[in-house]
Coordinates of C-alpha atoms and ligand atoms in Angstrom, one line a residue:
M24 CA 0.0 0.0 0.0
I25 CA 1.4 3.4 -0.9
V26 CA 1.1 6.1 1.7
N27 CA 3.4 8.7 0.2
K28 CA 3.3 12.0 2.0
Y29 CA 2.7 15.1 -0.1
W30 CA 1.8 18.6 0.9
W31 CA -1.4 18.5 -1.0
K32 CA -2.6 15.5 1.0
E33 CA -2.1 17.4 4.2
S34 CA -3.7 20.6 2.9
V35 CA -7.2 22.0 3.3
V36 CA -8.4 23.9 0.3
Y37 CA -10.8 26.9 0.3
Q38 CA -12.7 27.7 -2.9
I39 CA -13.4 31.3 -3.8
Y40 CA -16.1 32.2 -6.3
P41 CA -14.7 35.7 -6.9
R42 CA -17.9 37.3 -8.2
S43 CA -19.6 36.7 -4.9
F44 CA -16.8 36.9 -2.3
M45 CA -15.9 40.5 -1.6
D46 CA -16.5 43.7 -3.6
S47 CA -13.8 46.4 -2.9
N48 CA -15.0 49.1 -5.3
G49 CA -18.8 49.2 -4.8
D50 CA -19.8 48.1 -8.3
G51 CA -21.7 45.1 -6.8
I52 CA -19.3 42.5 -8.1
G53 CA -16.6 40.8 -6.1
D54 CA -13.1 41.4 -7.2
L55 CA -9.4 40.7 -6.6
Q56 CA -8.8 43.5 -4.2
G57 CA -11.8 42.3 -2.2
I58 CA -10.1 38.9 -2.0
I59 CA -6.8 40.4 -0.9
S60 CA -8.6 42.3 1.9
K61 CA -9.8 38.9 3.3
L62 CA -6.6 36.9 3.1
D63 CA -6.0 37.3 6.9
Y64 CA -9.4 35.9 7.5
L65 CA -8.6 32.9 5.3
K66 CA -5.2 32.4 7.0
S67 CA -6.9 32.5 10.4
L68 CA -9.2 29.7 9.4
G69 CA -6.1 27.6 8.9
I70 CA -6.6 26.7 5.3
D71 CA -3.5 26.1 3.1
V72 CA -4.6 26.4 -0.5
I73 CA -7.0 28.8 -2.3
W74 CA -8.8 27.6 -5.4
L75 CA -9.9 30.6 -7.4
S76 CA -12.8 30.1 -9.8
P77 CA -12.0 31.7 -13.2
V78 CA -10.8 35.3 -13.1
Y79 CA -9.9 35.5 -16.8
Q80 CA -11.3 37.8 -19.4
S81 CA -14.9 36.7 -20.0
P82 CA -18.2 38.1 -21.2
N83 CA -19.7 36.2 -18.3
D84 CA -22.3 34.2 -20.0
D85 CA -21.4 31.5 -17.4
N86 CA -19.6 33.7 -14.9
G87 CA -16.1 33.3 -16.1
Y88 CA -16.3 29.7 -17.3
D89 CA -16.6 31.2 -20.8
I90 CA -13.1 32.6 -21.4
S91 CA -12.3 35.1 -24.1
D92 CA -8.7 35.5 -23.1
Y93 CA -6.8 32.9 -21.0
Q94 CA -4.0 35.3 -20.3
E95 CA -5.9 38.4 -19.1
I96 CA -7.9 39.3 -16.0
M97 CA -11.6 40.1 -16.2
D98 CA -12.0 43.9 -16.1
E99 CA -14.7 43.6 -13.4
F100 CA -12.2 41.7 -11.1
G101 CA -9.2 44.1 -11.6
T102 CA -6.0 44.0 -13.5
M103 CA -3.0 41.6 -13.9
S104 CA -1.1 43.6 -11.4
D105 CA -3.9 43.1 -8.8
W106 CA -3.7 39.4 -9.6
E107 CA 0.1 39.4 -9.1
Q108 CA -0.4 41.2 -5.8
L109 CA -2.9 38.5 -4.8
L110 CA -0.4 35.7 -5.6
A111 CA 2.4 37.4 -3.7
D112 CA 0.1 38.1 -0.7
V113 CA -1.1 34.5 -0.6
H114 CA 2.4 33.2 -0.7
A115 CA 3.6 35.8 1.8
R116 CA 1.1 34.2 4.2
G117 CA 2.4 30.7 3.6
M118 CA -0.7 29.7 1.5
K119 CA -0.9 28.5 -2.1
L120 CA -3.0 29.4 -5.0
I121 CA -4.5 27.2 -7.7
M122 CA -6.3 28.5 -10.8
D123 CA -9.3 27.1 -12.5
L124 CA -8.5 25.9 -16.0
V125 CA -11.3 25.6 -18.6
P126 CA -9.9 23.5 -21.5
N127 CA -13.1 22.0 -22.9
H128 CA -14.5 25.2 -24.4
T129 CA -14.0 28.9 -24.7
S130 CA -16.3 31.9 -25.0
D131 CA -17.8 32.7 -28.4
E132 CA -16.0 36.0 -28.0
H133 CA -12.6 34.3 -27.9
P134 CA -10.5 35.5 -30.9
W135 CA -10.0 31.8 -31.8
F136 CA -13.7 31.3 -32.2
I137 CA -14.3 34.6 -33.9
E138 CA -11.8 33.6 -36.5
S139 CA -13.1 30.0 -36.7
R140 CA -16.7 31.1 -37.4
S141 CA -15.6 33.7 -40.0
S142 CA -15.4 31.2 -42.9
K143 CA -15.2 27.5 -43.7
D144 CA -11.7 28.1 -45.0
S145 CA -10.4 29.8 -41.8
P146 CA -7.2 28.3 -40.6
K147 CA -8.9 28.0 -37.2
R148 CA -12.1 26.4 -38.6
D149 CA -11.0 23.1 -37.2
W150 CA -10.3 24.5 -33.7
Y151 CA -13.9 24.0 -32.9
I152 CA -16.5 21.4 -33.8
W153 CA -18.4 22.5 -36.9
R154 CA -20.9 20.3 -38.9
P155 CA -23.5 20.9 -41.5
G156 CA -27.2 20.3 -40.4
K157 CA -29.0 17.1 -41.1
N158 CA -32.4 17.3 -42.8
G159 CA -32.8 20.9 -41.7
K160 CA -32.0 20.1 -38.1
E161 CA -28.9 19.8 -35.8
P162 CA -26.1 17.4 -36.9
N163 CA -27.1 15.0 -34.1
N164 CA -29.6 14.6 -31.3
W165 CA -27.2 15.5 -28.4
E166 CA -28.6 17.6 -25.6
S167 CA -26.7 20.4 -24.0
I168 CA -25.8 20.0 -20.3
F169 CA -27.5 23.3 -19.9
S170 CA -30.8 22.2 -21.6
G171 CA -31.8 22.4 -25.3
P172 CA -29.7 21.2 -28.2
A173 CA -25.9 20.9 -28.0
W174 CA -25.6 22.7 -31.4
K175 CA -26.1 26.2 -32.6
Y176 CA -26.7 27.3 -36.1
D177 CA -24.4 30.0 -37.4
E178 CA -25.6 32.1 -40.2
T179 CA -22.2 33.2 -41.5
T180 CA -21.3 29.8 -42.9
G181 CA -24.6 28.0 -42.6
E182 CA -23.2 25.3 -40.3
Y183 CA -23.7 24.3 -36.7
Y184 CA -21.1 24.4 -33.9
M185 CA -21.1 22.1 -30.8
H186 CA -21.6 23.5 -27.3
L187 CA -22.0 20.9 -24.5
F188 CA -22.6 23.8 -22.1
S189 CA -24.2 27.2 -23.1
A190 CA -24.5 28.3 -26.7
R191 CA -21.9 30.9 -25.8
Q192 CA -19.4 28.2 -24.8
P193 CA -18.3 26.5 -28.1
D194 CA -16.4 23.2 -27.5
L195 CA -12.8 23.2 -28.6
N196 CA -11.8 20.4 -31.0
W197 CA -9.4 18.4 -28.9
E198 CA -8.7 16.1 -31.8
N199 CA -6.6 19.0 -33.3
P200 CA -3.1 18.8 -31.9
I201 CA -2.6 22.6 -32.4
V202 CA -5.5 23.3 -30.1
R203 CA -4.2 20.9 -27.4
H204 CA -0.8 22.5 -27.5
E205 CA -2.3 26.0 -27.2
I206 CA -4.0 24.9 -24.0
Y207 CA -0.7 23.3 -22.7
N208 CA 1.0 26.7 -23.4
V209 CA -1.6 28.5 -21.4
M210 CA -1.0 26.1 -18.5
K211 CA 2.7 26.5 -18.6
W212 CA 2.4 30.3 -18.8
W213 CA 0.4 30.4 -15.5
L214 CA 2.6 27.8 -13.9
A215 CA 5.6 29.9 -14.8
K216 CA 4.0 32.9 -13.2
G217 CA 4.2 31.0 -9.9
I218 CA 0.8 29.4 -9.3
D219 CA 0.7 26.2 -7.4
G220 CA -1.6 24.2 -9.6
F221 CA -5.0 23.8 -11.3
R222 CA -8.5 22.7 -10.8
I223 CA -9.4 21.5 -14.3
D224 CA -12.9 22.1 -15.4
A225 CA -15.2 19.6 -17.1
I226 CA -12.2 17.5 -18.2
T227 CA -14.2 14.3 -18.8
H228 CA -15.9 16.0 -21.8
I229 CA -12.9 16.7 -24.0
K230 CA -13.1 13.4 -25.9
K231 CA -16.1 12.8 -28.1
T232 CA -17.1 9.6 -30.0
A233 CA -15.6 9.8 -33.5
G234 CA -18.2 10.6 -36.1
L235 CA -20.5 12.2 -33.5
P236 CA -23.3 9.6 -33.9
D237 CA -26.8 10.1 -32.6
A238 CA -27.3 8.8 -29.1
A239 CA -29.8 6.1 -28.3
N240 CA -33.3 7.7 -28.0
P241 CA -35.9 5.1 -27.1
E242 CA -38.4 7.7 -26.0
G243 CA -38.0 9.7 -29.2
K244 CA -37.1 12.9 -27.4
P245 CA -36.0 15.9 -29.4
Y246 CA -32.6 15.8 -27.7
V247 CA -30.9 13.4 -25.3
P248 CA -28.0 13.8 -22.8
A249 CA -25.8 11.5 -25.0
L250 CA -23.3 11.0 -22.1
E251 CA -22.2 7.7 -23.8
H252 CA -20.6 9.9 -26.5
H253 CA -18.9 12.6 -24.6
L254 CA -18.3 11.6 -21.0
N255 CA -15.0 9.8 -20.1
R256 CA -14.7 8.2 -23.5
P257 CA -12.0 5.8 -24.6
G258 CA -9.0 7.7 -25.8
I259 CA -9.3 10.5 -23.3
H260 CA -6.2 9.3 -21.4
D261 CA -4.0 9.8 -24.5
F262 CA -4.9 13.5 -24.2
L263 CA -4.4 13.6 -20.5
Q264 CA -1.1 11.8 -20.6
E265 CA 0.1 14.3 -23.2
M266 CA -1.1 17.2 -20.9
K267 CA 0.9 15.7 -18.1
D268 CA 4.0 15.2 -20.2
E269 CA 3.9 18.5 -22.0
A270 CA 2.8 20.8 -19.1
L271 CA 2.0 19.5 -15.6
S272 CA 5.0 17.3 -15.0
K273 CA 7.3 20.2 -15.7
Y274 CA 6.2 21.8 -12.5
E275 CA 5.3 20.6 -9.0
A276 CA 1.7 21.4 -9.7
M277 CA -1.2 20.3 -7.6
T278 CA -4.0 19.1 -9.8
V279 CA -7.6 18.2 -9.3
G280 CA -9.8 17.3 -12.3
E281 CA -13.5 17.8 -12.4
T282 CA -14.7 14.5 -13.5
P283 CA -18.5 13.9 -13.8
G284 CA -19.3 10.3 -14.9
V285 CA -16.2 8.8 -13.4
S286 CA -16.5 5.8 -11.0
P287 CA -13.9 4.9 -8.4
E288 CA -12.6 2.2 -10.8
D289 CA -12.3 4.8 -13.6
A290 CA -10.8 7.3 -11.2
L291 CA -7.7 5.1 -10.6
E292 CA -6.7 5.7 -14.1
Y293 CA -6.9 9.4 -13.4
V294 CA -5.2 9.5 -10.0
N295 CA -3.1 6.4 -9.6
E296 CA -0.1 7.6 -7.7
M297 CA 2.3 6.1 -10.1
T298 CA 0.6 6.4 -13.4
G299 CA -2.3 8.9 -13.0
K300 CA -2.5 12.2 -14.7
F301 CA -3.9 14.2 -11.7
N302 CA -3.4 14.2 -8.0
M303 CA -7.2 14.1 -7.3
V304 CA -10.5 14.2 -9.0
F305 CA -13.9 15.5 -8.0
Q306 CA -16.4 12.7 -7.9
F307 CA -20.0 13.3 -8.7
E308 CA -21.7 10.2 -7.3
L309 CA -22.4 11.8 -4.0
M310 CA -23.9 14.8 -5.7
E311 CA -26.3 12.5 -7.5
I312 CA -27.9 10.7 -4.6
D313 CA -30.8 13.1 -4.6
S314 CA -31.4 13.0 -8.4
G315 CA -34.0 10.8 -10.1
P316 CA -33.6 9.2 -13.5
G317 CA -34.4 12.5 -15.2
G318 CA -31.1 14.1 -13.9
K319 CA -30.4 16.9 -11.4
W320 CA -33.7 18.7 -11.7
D321 CA -35.6 15.4 -11.1
L322 CA -35.8 15.7 -7.3
K323 CA -35.5 12.6 -5.2
L324 CA -35.1 12.1 -1.4
W325 CA -31.6 11.0 -0.6
R326 CA -31.0 8.1 1.8
L327 CA -28.2 7.7 4.3
R328 CA -27.6 4.2 2.9
D329 CA -26.7 5.6 -0.5
L330 CA -24.5 8.3 1.0
K331 CA -22.6 5.6 2.9
K332 CA -22.3 3.4 -0.1
V333 CA -20.9 6.1 -2.3
I334 CA -18.4 7.4 0.2
T335 CA -17.2 3.9 1.2
R336 CA -16.7 2.8 -2.4
W337 CA -14.5 5.9 -3.0
Q338 CA -12.6 5.6 0.3
K339 CA -11.9 1.9 -0.3
G340 CA -11.6 2.1 -4.0
L341 CA -8.7 4.6 -3.9
E342 CA -7.1 3.3 -0.7
G343 CA -3.4 2.9 -1.0
K344 CA -3.5 3.7 -4.7
G345 CA -4.7 7.2 -5.2
W346 CA -6.1 10.1 -3.2
N347 CA -9.7 11.4 -2.7
S348 CA -10.9 14.9 -2.8
L349 CA -13.6 15.6 -0.2
Y350 CA -16.3 18.2 -0.8
L351 CA -20.0 18.8 0.0
E352 CA -20.3 22.1 -1.7
N353 CA -19.0 24.2 -4.5
H354 CA -20.3 27.0 -6.9
D355 CA -22.4 24.4 -8.8
Q356 CA -24.1 22.7 -5.9
P357 CA -26.8 23.7 -3.4
R358 CA -25.7 24.5 0.2
S359 CA -25.0 21.3 2.1
V360 CA -26.7 22.3 5.4
S361 CA -29.9 22.8 3.4
R362 CA -29.4 19.6 1.4
F363 CA -28.1 17.1 3.9
G364 CA -28.8 18.8 7.2
D365 CA -31.5 21.0 8.7
D366 CA -31.2 24.7 7.9
H367 CA -33.7 25.8 10.5
K368 CA -34.1 24.1 13.9
Y369 CA -30.7 22.3 13.9
H370 CA -28.8 24.7 11.7
K371 CA -25.7 24.9 13.9
E372 CA -25.7 21.2 14.9
S373 CA -26.2 19.8 11.5
A374 CA -23.7 22.2 9.8
K375 CA -21.1 21.0 12.3
M376 CA -22.1 17.4 11.9
L377 CA -21.6 17.6 8.1
A378 CA -18.3 19.4 8.6
T379 CA -17.1 16.5 10.8
F380 CA -18.4 13.9 8.4
F381 CA -16.4 15.1 5.4
M382 CA -13.4 16.6 7.0
M383 CA -12.5 13.4 9.0
L384 CA -12.5 11.2 5.8
Q385 CA -9.3 10.3 3.9
G386 CA -8.6 12.8 1.3
T387 CA -8.1 16.6 0.8
P388 CA -11.0 18.6 2.0
Y389 CA -12.4 21.5 -0.1
I390 CA -14.4 24.1 1.7
Y391 CA -16.6 26.4 -0.4
Q392 CA -16.9 30.0 0.6
G393 CA -19.7 30.5 3.2
Q394 CA -19.8 26.8 4.1
E395 CA -17.7 27.6 7.1
I396 CA -20.6 29.7 8.5
G397 CA -23.4 27.4 7.4
M398 CA -24.7 29.6 4.6
T399 CA -28.1 28.2 3.3
N400 CA -30.1 27.8 0.1
V401 CA -32.2 30.7 -0.9
R402 CA -35.8 30.9 -2.4
F403 CA -36.3 34.0 -4.6
S404 CA -39.9 34.3 -5.5
S405 CA -39.3 35.6 -9.0
I406 CA -37.3 33.9 -11.7
D407 CA -36.0 37.4 -12.6
D408 CA -33.8 37.3 -9.5
Y409 CA -31.9 34.3 -10.8
K410 CA -28.8 34.9 -12.8
D411 CA -27.4 31.5 -13.7
V412 CA -27.5 30.5 -17.3
E413 CA -28.2 26.8 -16.4
I414 CA -31.2 27.8 -14.2
L415 CA -32.6 30.2 -16.8
N416 CA -32.2 27.7 -19.7
Y417 CA -33.8 25.0 -17.6
Y418 CA -36.7 27.3 -16.7
R419 CA -37.3 28.2 -20.3
E420 CA -37.0 24.6 -21.7
A421 CA -39.0 23.0 -18.9
L422 CA -41.9 25.4 -19.4
K423 CA -41.7 24.8 -23.1
E424 CA -42.1 21.1 -22.4
G425 CA -45.2 21.8 -20.4
K426 CA -43.9 21.3 -16.8
A427 CA -45.8 23.2 -14.1
G428 CA -44.2 26.5 -13.1
H429 CA -44.2 25.7 -9.3
D430 CA -42.5 22.3 -9.9
V431 CA -39.8 24.0 -11.9
M432 CA -39.3 26.5 -9.2
E433 CA -39.1 23.8 -6.5
S434 CA -36.3 22.1 -8.5
I435 CA -34.5 25.4 -8.8
Y436 CA -34.9 26.0 -5.0
S437 CA -33.4 22.6 -4.3
K438 CA -30.7 22.3 -6.9
G439 CA -30.1 25.7 -8.6
R440 CA -26.5 26.8 -8.7
D441 CA -27.4 30.4 -7.5
N442 CA -28.0 28.8 -4.1
A443 CA -24.2 28.8 -3.8
R444 CA -23.7 32.1 -5.5
T445 CA -25.4 34.6 -3.3
P446 CA -22.9 37.1 -1.8
M447 CA -20.7 35.9 1.1
Q448 CA -22.2 37.0 4.4
W449 CA -19.5 39.0 6.2
D450 CA -21.6 40.9 8.7
A451 CA -25.1 42.2 9.5
T452 CA -24.7 45.6 7.7
Q453 CA -26.3 46.4 4.4
N454 CA -25.7 43.7 1.7
A455 CA -24.1 41.5 4.3
G456 CA -20.9 43.7 4.1
F457 CA -20.2 42.2 0.7
S458 CA -20.6 45.5 -1.3
S459 CA -21.5 49.1 -0.8
G460 CA -23.3 49.1 -4.2
T461 CA -26.1 46.9 -5.5
P462 CA -24.9 43.3 -5.5
W463 CA -25.1 41.5 -8.9
I464 CA -27.3 38.9 -7.3
K465 CA -29.5 39.3 -4.2
V466 CA -28.1 38.6 -0.8
N467 CA -29.7 35.8 1.2
P468 CA -32.1 37.5 3.5
N469 CA -30.8 35.5 6.5
Y470 CA -27.5 37.4 6.6
G471 CA -28.5 39.2 9.9
Q472 CA -28.3 35.8 11.7
I473 CA -25.7 34.0 9.6
N474 CA -22.5 36.0 9.1
V475 CA -18.8 35.9 9.7
Q476 CA -18.6 38.7 12.2
Q477 CA -21.2 37.2 14.5
Q478 CA -19.6 33.8 14.3
L479 CA -16.1 35.1 15.0
Q480 CA -17.5 36.5 18.3
D481 CA -19.2 33.2 19.3
P482 CA -16.8 30.6 20.4
D483 CA -19.4 27.9 19.8
S484 CA -20.1 28.9 16.2
I485 CA -19.9 26.8 13.1
L486 CA -16.9 28.9 12.0
H487 CA -14.9 28.2 15.2
Y488 CA -15.8 24.5 14.8
Y489 CA -14.3 24.5 11.3
K490 CA -11.2 26.1 12.6
R491 CA -10.9 23.3 15.2
L492 CA -11.5 20.6 12.6
I493 CA -8.8 22.0 10.4
A494 CA -6.4 22.2 13.3
L495 CA -7.2 18.7 14.3
R496 CA -6.2 17.4 10.9
K497 CA -2.9 19.2 11.2
Q498 CA -2.1 17.6 14.6
N499 CA -3.2 14.1 13.8
P500 CA -1.5 12.2 10.9
A501 CA -4.2 9.5 11.4
L502 CA -6.8 11.9 10.2
I503 CA -4.9 12.4 7.0
Y504 CA -3.2 9.1 6.2
G505 CA -5.4 6.7 8.3
T506 CA -7.3 3.9 6.6
Y507 CA -11.1 4.3 6.5
D508 CA -13.4 1.5 7.7
L509 CA -17.2 1.7 7.8
I510 CA -19.0 0.4 10.9
A511 CA -22.7 -0.3 11.4
E512 CA -23.2 -0.4 7.7
E513 CA -26.9 -1.2 8.0
N514 CA -27.8 1.6 10.4
E515 CA -30.2 3.9 8.7
K516 CA -29.6 6.9 11.0
V517 CA -26.1 6.8 12.1
Y518 CA -22.9 7.0 10.0
A519 CA -19.9 5.7 11.9
Y520 CA -16.4 5.0 10.7
T521 CA -12.9 4.5 12.0
R522 CA -9.6 5.9 10.7
T523 CA -6.5 3.7 11.5
F524 CA -2.9 4.7 11.2
E525 CA 0.0 2.9 12.7
N526 CA -1.2 2.0 16.2
E527 CA -3.8 4.6 16.4
T528 CA -7.6 4.4 15.8
I529 CA -10.0 7.3 15.6
L530 CA -13.7 6.7 15.7
V531 CA -16.2 9.1 14.1
I532 CA -19.9 8.8 14.9
L533 CA -22.5 11.0 13.2
N534 CA -26.3 11.1 13.7
F535 CA -27.7 12.2 10.4
T536 CA -31.3 12.7 11.8
R537 CA -33.2 15.2 13.8
E538 CA -34.1 12.5 16.3
T539 CA -32.4 11.2 19.4
V540 CA -30.9 7.9 18.5
P541 CA -29.5 5.1 20.6
F542 CA -26.3 3.6 19.1
E543 CA -24.4 0.5 20.0
L544 CA -20.9 -0.1 18.8
P545 CA -19.6 -3.5 17.9
D546 CA -17.8 -5.2 20.8
S547 CA -14.4 -4.9 19.1
L548 CA -14.6 -1.1 19.6
S549 CA -16.9 -0.6 22.5
N550 CA -14.4 -2.1 25.0
A551 CA -11.8 0.5 24.2
T552 CA -11.2 3.6 26.3
A553 CA -12.3 6.6 24.4
Q554 CA -11.1 10.1 24.6
V555 CA -13.1 12.9 22.9
M556 CA -11.2 14.8 20.2
I557 CA -14.1 17.0 19.0
R558 CA -17.9 17.0 19.3
N559 CA -20.6 19.4 18.3
Y560 CA -22.6 19.4 21.6
Q561 CA -21.4 20.8 24.9
T562 CA -22.5 18.0 27.1
D563 CA -21.3 16.3 30.2
R564 CA -21.5 12.9 28.6
S565 CA -19.6 10.3 30.5
E566 CA -17.0 8.9 28.1
T567 CA -18.1 5.4 28.0
I568 CA -19.0 4.4 24.4
H569 CA -20.7 1.1 25.2
S570 CA -24.1 2.4 24.4
L571 CA -24.6 5.9 23.3
I572 CA -27.7 8.1 23.1
L573 CA -27.0 10.5 20.2
Q574 CA -28.7 13.8 20.2
P575 CA -30.1 15.3 16.9
Y576 CA -27.3 15.6 14.4
E577 CA -24.7 14.8 17.0
A578 CA -21.1 14.3 15.9
L579 CA -18.5 12.7 18.0
V580 CA -14.9 12.0 17.3
Y581 CA -12.9 9.8 19.7
R582 CA -9.4 8.6 20.0
L583 CA -9.5 4.9 21.1
N584 CA -6.9 3.4 23.3
Ligands
NOJ626 C1 -18.1 23.1 -14.4 C2 -18.1 24.4 -13.7 O1 -17.8 24.1 -12.4 C3 -19.4 25.1 -14.0 O2 -19.6 26.2 -13.2 C4 -19.4 25.4 -15.4 O3 -20.7 26.0 -15.8 C5 -19.2 24.2 -16.3 N1 -18.1 23.3 -15.9 C6 -18.8 24.6 -17.7 O4 -17.5 25.2 -17.7

């Protein structure tokens, strides 16, 4: 078994979505100087690495994931010298910075695409994926991940281009070696500027089935997701190996690939410590436990059994061979306390329980801005208050298909990405202290109760609990390198597991319900003496673990002797 020690295994990452983090100039949009002003706050949390969602030049159809210049900074966020100051200030505090690389597509305003669309003879025509229509329709029946067809007709040349995401995010043609090398050059350029690595966007989509055939369509729908033709396709590892050889391996870069559609078995090919292309991948299986067969908007109640199964498969699947990334939230997902906890009565308890759950697993934890104070989902009554292209496209297409408006809104309330994109709640002043202007998206109305300033003052806050969890990982190698083992697999209410390293065993017990739950440990564990490392209730519990009565959303971490 390999337990090589690396700095990125021992790190805790904090993700910043710059548009919503901190606005320094009152235009209602977060910016680089805003981030710089909060670096001491981030340092005080104890985090090691900042992952910056895209800050490149972009017309913002998809908030920066539509890049029009990979080597310039978005005007709304500041200048390249602001960015250089940010990097220097992050490094000066002993932290690291990773950038978000978007290699699957560009903006339709990228000069490459402008040239590509200008004529069929353009030398850059083949940099994107152009096809003539079929019988007056799109070249195939693929559906965009953001609803509607994955093709857009372009009048200039009378052909269609492919866009797996929004129509303003044309897919690059990765079959073209010149395109691939342009992307590697961009990567090397940023690495040479001194960044510490990349989060790599939508990487599983870069390879498409040759010939771009129609996808199976038994129900005769106008468009189908066609994942079998553009998600983790055979041949993708040739591209990734080349990316590693040409760019990543030349630097000590930390890498995490965003890999929808990848199982733990597939993941080993990505992250095997000897032969993998990245250090880590973001798995999606956990994020799918509350989706029905119709995909993310098809709401389904999640079950603890499925959550345990997914986590255990990933923990055991990569054990000793690769390394997990651990996350419950990011800018694409709803807030975890609203999704897996209770954002009303047990807000504090359940947010802390969830923090314990994911931060005590084996892997590198990624905390998303606002998660550390238990920010919650939001319910805007009007669709006009939503800004996300995915939400707006879904709303339009779903109504077109005849879905009821209130059902569509319920899906958006549960799953919409804007849940994670409301401004960071810094304090109880106007606009949560995020901006002195009008924020680009409304602030969650609960900022008076949930904000950083209030939680800094309360030693029992979610924020202080996160700090303690981060510190605990630093002090206990078993929490980083220890082996994971699930216990009480069949229990429907309690999730319990151990972490074992050398001669040390740590026991984690989590009540995932709003009920009081009795819990018996197997004899092999219950006879040990237990010492509390952290817990989310202030109780005078006697430290016998023979038979426990867990309070709602209680989390307990013990060192066993
Ligand atoms: C995944 C990113 O996280 C998401 O925000 C974006 O919309 C898509 N990839 C397309 O770049």
